[in-house]
XYZ file of C-alpha atoms in Angstrom:
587
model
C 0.000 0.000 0.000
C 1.387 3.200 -0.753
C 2.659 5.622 1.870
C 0.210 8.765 2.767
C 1.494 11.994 1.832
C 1.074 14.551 4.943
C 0.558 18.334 3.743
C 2.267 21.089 6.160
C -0.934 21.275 8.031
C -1.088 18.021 8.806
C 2.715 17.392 10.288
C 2.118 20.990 11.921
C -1.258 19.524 13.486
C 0.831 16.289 14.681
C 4.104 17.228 15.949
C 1.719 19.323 18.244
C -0.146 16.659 19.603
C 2.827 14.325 20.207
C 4.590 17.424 21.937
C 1.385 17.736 23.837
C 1.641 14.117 25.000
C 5.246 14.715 26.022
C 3.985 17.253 27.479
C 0.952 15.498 29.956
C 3.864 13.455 31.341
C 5.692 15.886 32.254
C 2.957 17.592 34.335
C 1.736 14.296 35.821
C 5.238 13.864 37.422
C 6.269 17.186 38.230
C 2.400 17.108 40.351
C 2.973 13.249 41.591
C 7.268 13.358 42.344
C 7.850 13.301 45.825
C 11.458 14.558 45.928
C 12.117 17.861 45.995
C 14.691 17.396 42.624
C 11.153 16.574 40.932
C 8.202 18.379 42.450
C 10.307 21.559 43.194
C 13.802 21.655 40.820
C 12.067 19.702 37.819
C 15.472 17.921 37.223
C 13.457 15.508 34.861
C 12.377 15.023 31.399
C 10.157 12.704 29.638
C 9.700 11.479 25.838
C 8.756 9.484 23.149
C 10.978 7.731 20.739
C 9.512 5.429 17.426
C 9.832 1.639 17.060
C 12.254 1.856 15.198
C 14.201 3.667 18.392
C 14.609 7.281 16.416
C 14.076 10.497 18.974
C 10.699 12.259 17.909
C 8.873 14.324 20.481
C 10.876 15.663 23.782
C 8.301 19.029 25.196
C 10.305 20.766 27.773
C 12.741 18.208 28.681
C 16.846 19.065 29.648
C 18.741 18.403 26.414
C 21.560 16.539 28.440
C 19.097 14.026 29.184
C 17.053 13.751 26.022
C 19.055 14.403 22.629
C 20.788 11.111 22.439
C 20.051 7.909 25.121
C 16.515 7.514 24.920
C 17.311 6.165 21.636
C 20.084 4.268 22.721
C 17.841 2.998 25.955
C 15.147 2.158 23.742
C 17.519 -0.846 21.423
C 19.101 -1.618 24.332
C 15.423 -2.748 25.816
C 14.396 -4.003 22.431
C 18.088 -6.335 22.344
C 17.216 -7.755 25.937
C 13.595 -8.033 26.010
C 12.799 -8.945 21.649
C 9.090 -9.775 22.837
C 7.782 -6.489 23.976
C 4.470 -6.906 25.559
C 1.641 -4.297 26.086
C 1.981 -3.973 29.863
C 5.495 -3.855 30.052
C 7.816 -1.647 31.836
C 11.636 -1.200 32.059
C 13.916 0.391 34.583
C 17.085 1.536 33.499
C 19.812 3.783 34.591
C 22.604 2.023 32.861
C 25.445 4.573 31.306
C 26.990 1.565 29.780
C 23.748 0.752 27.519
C 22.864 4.399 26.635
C 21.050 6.043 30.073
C 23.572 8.954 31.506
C 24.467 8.334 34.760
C 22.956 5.779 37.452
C 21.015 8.864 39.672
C 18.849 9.139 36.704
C 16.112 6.744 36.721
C 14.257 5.628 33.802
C 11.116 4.026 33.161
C 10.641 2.863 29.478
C 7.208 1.201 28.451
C 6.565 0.067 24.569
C 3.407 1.387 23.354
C 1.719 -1.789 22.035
C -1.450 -1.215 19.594
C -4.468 -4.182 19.913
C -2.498 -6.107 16.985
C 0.589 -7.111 19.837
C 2.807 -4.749 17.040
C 5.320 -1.877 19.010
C 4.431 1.133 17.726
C 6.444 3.681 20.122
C 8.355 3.849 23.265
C 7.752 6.280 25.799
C 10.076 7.058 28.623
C 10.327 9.182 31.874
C 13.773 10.264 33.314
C 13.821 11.165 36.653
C 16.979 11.939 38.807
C 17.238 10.239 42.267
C 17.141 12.293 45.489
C 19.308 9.336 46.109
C 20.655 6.406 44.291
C 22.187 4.153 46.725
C 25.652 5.488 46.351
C 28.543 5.049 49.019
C 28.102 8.316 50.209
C 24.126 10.732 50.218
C 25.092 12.191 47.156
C 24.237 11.597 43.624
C 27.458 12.879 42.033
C 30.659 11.428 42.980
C 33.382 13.524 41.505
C 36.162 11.370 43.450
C 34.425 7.821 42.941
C 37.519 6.008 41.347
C 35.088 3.185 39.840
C 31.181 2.187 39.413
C 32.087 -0.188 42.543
C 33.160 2.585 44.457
C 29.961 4.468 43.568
C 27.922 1.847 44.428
C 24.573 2.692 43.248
C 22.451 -0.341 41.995
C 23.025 -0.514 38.061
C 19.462 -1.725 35.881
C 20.040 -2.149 32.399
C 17.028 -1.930 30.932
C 15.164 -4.484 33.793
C 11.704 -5.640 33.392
C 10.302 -3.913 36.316
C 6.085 -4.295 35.478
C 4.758 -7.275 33.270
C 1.320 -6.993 32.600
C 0.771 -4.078 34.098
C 2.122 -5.156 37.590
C 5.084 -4.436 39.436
C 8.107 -6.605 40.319
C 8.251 -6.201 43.622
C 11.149 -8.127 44.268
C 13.003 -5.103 42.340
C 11.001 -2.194 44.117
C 13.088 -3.836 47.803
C 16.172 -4.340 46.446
C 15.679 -0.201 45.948
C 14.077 0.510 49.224
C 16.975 -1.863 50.938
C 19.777 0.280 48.865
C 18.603 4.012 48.914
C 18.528 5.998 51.757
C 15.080 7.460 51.523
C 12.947 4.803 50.054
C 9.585 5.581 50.942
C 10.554 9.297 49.139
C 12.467 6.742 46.567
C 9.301 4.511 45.977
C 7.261 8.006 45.914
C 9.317 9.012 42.835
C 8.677 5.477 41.337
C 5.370 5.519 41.397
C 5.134 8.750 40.236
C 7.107 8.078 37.169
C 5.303 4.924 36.242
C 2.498 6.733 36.558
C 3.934 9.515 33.671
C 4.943 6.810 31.775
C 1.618 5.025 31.620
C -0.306 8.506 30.660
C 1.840 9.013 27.827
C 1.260 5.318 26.814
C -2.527 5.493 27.222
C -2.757 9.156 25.071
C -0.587 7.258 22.572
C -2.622 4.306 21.972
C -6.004 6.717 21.597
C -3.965 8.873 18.909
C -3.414 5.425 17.128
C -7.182 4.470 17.120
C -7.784 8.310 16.141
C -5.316 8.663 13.400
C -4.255 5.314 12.130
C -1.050 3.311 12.990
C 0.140 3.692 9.356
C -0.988 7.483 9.081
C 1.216 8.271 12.217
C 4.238 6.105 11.154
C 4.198 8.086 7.652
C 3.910 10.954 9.764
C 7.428 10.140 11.819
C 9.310 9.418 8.367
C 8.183 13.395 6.775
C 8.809 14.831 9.832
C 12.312 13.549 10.267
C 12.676 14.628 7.005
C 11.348 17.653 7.361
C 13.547 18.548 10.115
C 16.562 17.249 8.032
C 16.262 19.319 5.327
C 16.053 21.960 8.215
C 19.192 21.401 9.754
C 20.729 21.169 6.125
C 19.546 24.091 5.310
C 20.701 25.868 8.496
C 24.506 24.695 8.438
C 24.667 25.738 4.696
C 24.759 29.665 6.315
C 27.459 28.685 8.105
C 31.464 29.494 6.793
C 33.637 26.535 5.582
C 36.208 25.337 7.773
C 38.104 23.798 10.490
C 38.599 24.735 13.995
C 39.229 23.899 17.265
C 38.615 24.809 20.356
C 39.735 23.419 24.485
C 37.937 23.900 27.827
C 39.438 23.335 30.798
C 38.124 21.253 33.758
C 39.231 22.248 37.096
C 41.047 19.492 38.937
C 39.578 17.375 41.648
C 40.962 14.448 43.029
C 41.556 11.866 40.318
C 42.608 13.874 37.754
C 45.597 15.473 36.456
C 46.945 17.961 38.428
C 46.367 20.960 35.329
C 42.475 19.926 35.426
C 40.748 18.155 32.487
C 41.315 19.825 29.394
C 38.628 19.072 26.651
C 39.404 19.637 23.223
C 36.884 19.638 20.000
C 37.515 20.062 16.821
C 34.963 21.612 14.268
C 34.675 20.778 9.756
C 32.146 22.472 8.723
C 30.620 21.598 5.295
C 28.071 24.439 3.961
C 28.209 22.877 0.747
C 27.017 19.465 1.898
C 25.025 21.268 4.751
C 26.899 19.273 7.342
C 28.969 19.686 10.357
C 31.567 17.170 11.759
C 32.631 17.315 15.736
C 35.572 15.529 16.658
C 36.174 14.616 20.330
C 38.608 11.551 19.874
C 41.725 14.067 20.671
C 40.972 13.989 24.403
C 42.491 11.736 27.498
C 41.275 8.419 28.631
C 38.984 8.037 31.340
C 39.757 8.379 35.221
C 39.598 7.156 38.098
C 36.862 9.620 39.255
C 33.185 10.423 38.372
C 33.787 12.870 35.905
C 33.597 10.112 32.740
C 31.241 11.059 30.503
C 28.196 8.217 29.070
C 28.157 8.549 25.552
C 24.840 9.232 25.619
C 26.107 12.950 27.484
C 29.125 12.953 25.022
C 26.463 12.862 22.003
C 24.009 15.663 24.086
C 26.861 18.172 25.139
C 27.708 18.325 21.619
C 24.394 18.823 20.132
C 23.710 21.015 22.753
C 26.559 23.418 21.390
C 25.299 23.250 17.532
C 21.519 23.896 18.425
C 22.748 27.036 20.886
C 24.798 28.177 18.288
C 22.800 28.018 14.947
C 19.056 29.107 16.323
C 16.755 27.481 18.381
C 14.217 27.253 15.755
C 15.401 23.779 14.289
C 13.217 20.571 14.984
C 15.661 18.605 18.074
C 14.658 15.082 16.403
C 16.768 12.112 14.899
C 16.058 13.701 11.228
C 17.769 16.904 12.256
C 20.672 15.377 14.160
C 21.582 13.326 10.775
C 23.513 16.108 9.333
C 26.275 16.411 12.241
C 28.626 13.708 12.483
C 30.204 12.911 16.055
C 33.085 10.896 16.406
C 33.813 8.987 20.137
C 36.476 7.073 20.760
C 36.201 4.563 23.495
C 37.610 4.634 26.750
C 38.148 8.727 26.336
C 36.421 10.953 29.431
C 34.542 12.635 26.479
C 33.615 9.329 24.671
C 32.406 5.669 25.210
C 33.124 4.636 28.624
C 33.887 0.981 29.355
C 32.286 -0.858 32.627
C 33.469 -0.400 35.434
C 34.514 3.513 34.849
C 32.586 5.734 36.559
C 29.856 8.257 35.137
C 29.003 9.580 38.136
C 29.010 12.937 37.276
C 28.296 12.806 33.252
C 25.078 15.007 33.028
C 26.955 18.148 34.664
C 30.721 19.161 34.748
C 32.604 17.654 31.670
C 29.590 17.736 29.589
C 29.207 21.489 29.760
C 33.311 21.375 29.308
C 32.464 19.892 25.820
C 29.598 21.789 25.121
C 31.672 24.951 25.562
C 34.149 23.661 23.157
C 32.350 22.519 20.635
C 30.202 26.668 21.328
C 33.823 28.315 21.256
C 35.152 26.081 17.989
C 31.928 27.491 16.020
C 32.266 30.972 16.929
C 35.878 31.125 15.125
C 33.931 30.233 11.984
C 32.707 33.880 12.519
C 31.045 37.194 13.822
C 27.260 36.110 14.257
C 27.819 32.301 15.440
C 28.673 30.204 18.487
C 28.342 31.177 22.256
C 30.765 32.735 24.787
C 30.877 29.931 27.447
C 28.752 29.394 30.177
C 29.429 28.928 33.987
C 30.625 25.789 35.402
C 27.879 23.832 37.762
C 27.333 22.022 40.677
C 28.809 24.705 43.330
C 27.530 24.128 46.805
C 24.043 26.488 46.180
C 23.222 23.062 44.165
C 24.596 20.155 46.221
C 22.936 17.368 47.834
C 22.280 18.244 51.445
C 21.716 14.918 54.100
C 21.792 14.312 57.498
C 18.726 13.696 60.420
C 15.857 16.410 60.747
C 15.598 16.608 63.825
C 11.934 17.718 63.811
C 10.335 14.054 62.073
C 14.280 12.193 63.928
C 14.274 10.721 60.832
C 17.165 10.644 57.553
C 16.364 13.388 54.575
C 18.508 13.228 51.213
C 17.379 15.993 49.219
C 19.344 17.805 45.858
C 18.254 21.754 46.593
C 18.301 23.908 43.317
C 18.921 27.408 45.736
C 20.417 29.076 42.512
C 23.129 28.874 39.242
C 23.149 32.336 37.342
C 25.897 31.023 34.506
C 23.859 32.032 31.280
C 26.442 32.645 28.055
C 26.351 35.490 26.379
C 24.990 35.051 22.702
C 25.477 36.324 18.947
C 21.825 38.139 19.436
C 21.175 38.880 22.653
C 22.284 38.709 26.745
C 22.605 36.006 28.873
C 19.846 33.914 30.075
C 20.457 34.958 34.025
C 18.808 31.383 35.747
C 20.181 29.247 33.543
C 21.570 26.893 36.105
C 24.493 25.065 33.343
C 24.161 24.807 29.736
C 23.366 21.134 29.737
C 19.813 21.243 31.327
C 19.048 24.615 28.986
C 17.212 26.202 31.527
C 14.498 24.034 32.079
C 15.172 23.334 35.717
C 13.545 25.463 38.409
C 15.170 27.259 41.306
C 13.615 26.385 44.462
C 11.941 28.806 47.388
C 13.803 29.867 50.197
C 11.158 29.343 51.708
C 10.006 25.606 50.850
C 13.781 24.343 51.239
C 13.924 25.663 55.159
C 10.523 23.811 55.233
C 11.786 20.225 53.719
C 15.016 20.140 55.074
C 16.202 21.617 58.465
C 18.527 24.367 57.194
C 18.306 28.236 56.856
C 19.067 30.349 53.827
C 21.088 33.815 55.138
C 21.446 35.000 51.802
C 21.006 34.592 47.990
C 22.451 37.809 45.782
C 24.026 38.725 42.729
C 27.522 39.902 42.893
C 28.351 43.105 40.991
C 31.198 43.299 38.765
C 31.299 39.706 38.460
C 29.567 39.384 34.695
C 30.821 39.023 31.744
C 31.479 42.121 29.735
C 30.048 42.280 25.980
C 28.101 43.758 24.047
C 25.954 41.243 25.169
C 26.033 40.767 28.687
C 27.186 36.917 30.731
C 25.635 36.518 33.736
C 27.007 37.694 36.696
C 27.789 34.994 39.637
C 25.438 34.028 42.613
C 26.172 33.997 45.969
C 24.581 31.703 48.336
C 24.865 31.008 52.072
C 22.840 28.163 54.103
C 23.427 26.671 56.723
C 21.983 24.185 59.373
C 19.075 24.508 61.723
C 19.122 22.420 64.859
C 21.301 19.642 63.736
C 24.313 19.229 61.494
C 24.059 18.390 57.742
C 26.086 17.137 55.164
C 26.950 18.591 51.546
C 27.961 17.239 48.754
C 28.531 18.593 45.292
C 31.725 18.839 42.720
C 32.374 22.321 41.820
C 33.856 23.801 39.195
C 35.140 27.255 37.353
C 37.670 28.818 40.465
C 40.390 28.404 38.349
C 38.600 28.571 34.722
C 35.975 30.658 35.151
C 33.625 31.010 31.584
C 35.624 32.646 28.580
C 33.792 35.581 26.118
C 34.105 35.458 22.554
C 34.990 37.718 19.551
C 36.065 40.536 22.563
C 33.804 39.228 25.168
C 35.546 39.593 28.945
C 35.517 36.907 31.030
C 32.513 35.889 33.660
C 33.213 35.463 37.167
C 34.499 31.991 38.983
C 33.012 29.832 41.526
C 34.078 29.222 45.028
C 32.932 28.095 48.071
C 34.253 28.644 51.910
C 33.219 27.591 54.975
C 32.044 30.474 57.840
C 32.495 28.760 61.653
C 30.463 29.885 64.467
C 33.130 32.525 65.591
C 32.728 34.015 61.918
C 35.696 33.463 60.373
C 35.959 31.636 56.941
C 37.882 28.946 55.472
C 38.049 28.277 51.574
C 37.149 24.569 50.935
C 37.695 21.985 48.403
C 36.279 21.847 44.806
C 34.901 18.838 45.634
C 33.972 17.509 48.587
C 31.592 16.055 51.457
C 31.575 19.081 54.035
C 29.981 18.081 57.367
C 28.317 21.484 58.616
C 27.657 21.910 62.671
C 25.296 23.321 64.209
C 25.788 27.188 63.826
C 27.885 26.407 60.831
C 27.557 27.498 57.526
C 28.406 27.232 53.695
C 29.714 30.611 51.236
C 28.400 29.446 47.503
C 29.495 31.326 44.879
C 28.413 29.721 40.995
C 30.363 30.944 38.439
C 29.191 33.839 35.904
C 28.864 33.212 32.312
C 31.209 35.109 29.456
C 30.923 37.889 27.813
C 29.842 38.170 23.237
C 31.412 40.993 21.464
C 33.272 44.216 22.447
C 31.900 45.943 25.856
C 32.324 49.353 24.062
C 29.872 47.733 21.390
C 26.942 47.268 23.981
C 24.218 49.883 23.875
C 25.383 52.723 26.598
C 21.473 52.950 27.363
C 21.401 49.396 28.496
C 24.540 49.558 30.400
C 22.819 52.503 32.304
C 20.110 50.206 32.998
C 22.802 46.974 34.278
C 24.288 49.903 36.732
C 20.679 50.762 37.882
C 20.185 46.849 38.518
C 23.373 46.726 40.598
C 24.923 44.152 38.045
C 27.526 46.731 37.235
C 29.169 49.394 38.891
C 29.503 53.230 37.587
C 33.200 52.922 37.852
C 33.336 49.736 36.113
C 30.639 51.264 33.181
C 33.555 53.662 32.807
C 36.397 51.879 33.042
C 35.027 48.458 30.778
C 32.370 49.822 28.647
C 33.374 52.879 28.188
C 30.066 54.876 29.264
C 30.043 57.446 31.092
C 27.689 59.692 33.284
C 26.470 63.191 33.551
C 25.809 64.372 36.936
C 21.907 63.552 36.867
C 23.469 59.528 36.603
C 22.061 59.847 33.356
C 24.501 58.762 30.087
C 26.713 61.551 28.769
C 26.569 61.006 24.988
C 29.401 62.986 24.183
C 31.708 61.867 26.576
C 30.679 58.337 25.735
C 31.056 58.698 22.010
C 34.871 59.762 22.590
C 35.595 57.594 25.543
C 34.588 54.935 23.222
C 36.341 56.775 19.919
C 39.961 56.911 22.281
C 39.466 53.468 23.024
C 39.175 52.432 19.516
């Protein structure tokens, strides 16, 4: 029988209501998650990928977790499990068999129609308030191995057959994790997400017709090809290359991790090649990227830096051409190294590379890069509240600034890192001093600290928080003291992280990039997130919006003088004159 042909209206009308799908599971777990990483941060993203295992519909999920690895989840549960059953249900957080690290959970179900034939596969990623790791954290930066980690590993595991749960698998979970009725919360929850995007895809089958919708997937991808085609044929020809630097924690070199891609762009083929095979082998920490996050970070660069108006689908990602190497920390690890931290810190190290390689191609294209993540203001906090006497693992979310500055505008100023693209949310003061037993003395931006442009990076953050009534711990892996985010084409540089300690008597100690820090009782912990750079000359950017980043308090008068070269009347209002040959002198 011959294939329908879809008219414009038609794939229009459809991408919309798989999106919209995508979309109801999303809402159903951030409403149902019982961890505060899901029903407060939103560090989640759900899905749907074809039979034949090819990314199609992803709504407002985090690019690090969506771009590539459902795809590669979804063959990995069709190599184990070849008779897929309507009822079915997989848990995986594998980064060996395409899921990115083993804090994010992931439930998989086929979509079956009434003829026993898979039609789609819909999955929900959800990352763990904890995992079962040797220590209450989620990302360990100095885990030397998978063993060391010791979270429980599921690649792709039958976890509900006929629409009923292995139980047997739900205690091995509550025996492992920390928290399991808030573990088993988040389970349900995402099985529940799952299912609702299984049930709205088997009505859109009887609605539209199996065949209708699978001639839909092949135009679109198609569609969304020529797109991307069409989009890399604007850019210049050439090669370039580009490095980003890692600070070092323990386990790696004693220079950091330096990341290198290299860039061939083909306008005439409308094509782009990334090469990340130039790069060291893994180590003997958690900073080893899945190839699943190797895949994302660098998509994540090409889609920031060419528009955001391209289709994010397996048609569009046909025209750029990755190349891994195994055993690399950007690459394809082999069992037992450990991923533990492969969504966050050398991900955005390669995305930045990848951002900074296109924007020698020209004026117009690539990103400055964007802060480095997981300071303290987003660690994992554990210990005892002593109000319930009982043990809380929670990820808070009190704040990232590290937005980029871009080609066309400023930075985004909440981004959080450039892997989840802004999707996360930051949490309440407020509702983090009511889940967990710790106070928040202060969350500002820090003048001075962004990076200059003519459009703007974001400045840094500064976070304090401390325990109330007990002592806590905090984990988290930061990065950016020593390489804080680069500008581009003139672009100044954004500010750094850190992160000190302030003891009772009030005096401050600076502490480890990465670490555990035990906090006492009347204790607390100095966060400061990095900034993001700087695009283009500051004596470029608009003197009327500088006046308006000094009447923010993101930049001071003396530094609007000194770095942008603007300068004030005595009504604080901008002297054009004086600008114009401030900014003529400077030339």
């Amino acid at each position: 029988m011959r294939e329908p042909v879809l008219n414009g209206a038609e794939m229009a009308i459809l991408i919309n209501r798989f999106e919209g799908i995508a979309r109801k599971m999303t809402n159903t777990l951030y409403r149902t998650g019982r961890s505060g990483v899901l029903n407060r941060a939103r560090d989640f993203s759900c899905c749907i990928v074809t039979a034949d295992c090819d990314l199609l519909a992803t709504a407002d999920s985090l690019p690090i977790h969506v771009l590539v690895g459902p795809d590669m989840m979804a063959r990995t549960m069709k190599e184990f499990h070849p008779h897929l059953k309507r009822g079915d249900a997989f848990l995986h957080n594998s980064p060996y068999h395409g899921s990115s690290h083993a804090a994010d959970h992931v439930l998989l179900i086929p979509v079956v129609d009434d003829d026993g034939v898979h039609r789609f596969t819909v999955l929900t990623k959800a990352h763990q308030a904890d995992c079962g790791n040797s220590l209450p954290t989620t990302y360990m930066g100095t885990a030397v191995d998978v063993y060391n980690e010791g979270a429980l590993i599921f690649p792709a595991v039958r976890v509900q057959e006929d629409y009923k749960t292995n139980e047997d698998i739900v205690r091995m979970c509550e025996m492992r994790i920390r928290v399991p009725e808030q573990w088993k919360g988040d389970f349900l929850a995402m099985i529940g997400s799952a299912r609702i995007g299984e049930r709205e895809l088997l009505d859109l089958g009887q609605e539209i017709g199996w065949d209708r919708l699978s001639a839909f997937c092949g135009q679109w991808f198609d569609y969304s090809e020529q797109r991307m085609a069409a989009r890399l044929a604007t850019l210049p020809a050439g090669r370039t290359s580009a490095a980003s630097t890692h600070d070092p924690i323990p386990g790696t070199p004693a220079e950091g991790v330096r990341i290198t891609a290299s860039v061939h762009s083909m306008p005439e083929e409308g094509r782009l090649e990334v090469d990340l095979r130039d790069n060291i082998d893994a180590l003997p920490c958690g900073l080893n990227l899945s190839e699943a996050c190797a895949r994302s970070a660098v998509l994540i660069a090409v889609f920031n830096s060419i528009g955001g108006d391209i289709p994010r689908n397996a048609g569009s990602f046909r025209r750029i051409d990755i190349l891994l190497r195994e055993n690399a920390i950007a690459g394809i690890p082999r069992h037992p190294t450990s991923c533990s931290v492969s969504t966050t810190n050398v991900a955005d190290r390669v995305t930045h590379s990848v951002s900074l390689s296109i924007a020698q191609l020209g004026e117009g294209f690539g990103t400055a890069e964007f802060g480095a993540f997981l300071p303290p203001s987003s660690a994992v906090v554990s210990g005892i509240d002593p109000r319930t006497k009982e043990r809380f693992v929670n990820q808070i979310f009190l704040g990232c600034t590290t937005g980029g500055g871009t080609p066309h505008e400023d930075c985004w100023l909440t981004y959080l890192h450039v892997g989840n693209g802004g999707m996360c949310f930051i949490d309440s003061v407020e509702l983090d001093e009511l889940y967990q037993p710790i106070i928040v003395y202060d969350r500002r931006i820090l003048s001075d600290t962004e990076g200059a442009g003519r459009h703007l990076g974001a400045p840094s953050l500064q976070v304090e928080f401390g325990p109330n009534g007990c002592e806590i711990d905090v984990s988290y892996v930061s990065d950016g003291r020593l390489n804080p985010p680069r500008g581009v084409h003139g672009g100044g540089t954004g500010g750094g992280s850190d992160q000190f300690r302030r003891r009772v008597d009030g005096s401050t100690e600076q502490l480890e990039a990465a670490a555990t820090v035990r906090l006492a009782e009347g204790e607390s912990i100095i966060s400061v997130c990095c900034g993001g750079g700087g695009y283009g000359r500051p004596s470029e950017r608009d003197p009327v919006r500088v006046l308006q980043d000094v009447r923010d308090g993101w930049v001071s008068a003396d530094r609007a003088r000194d770095v942008y070269k603007v300068v004030f009347d005595s009504a604080g209002e901008v002297d054009a004159a004086k600008t114009g040959e401030a900014r003529r002198t400077a030339a």
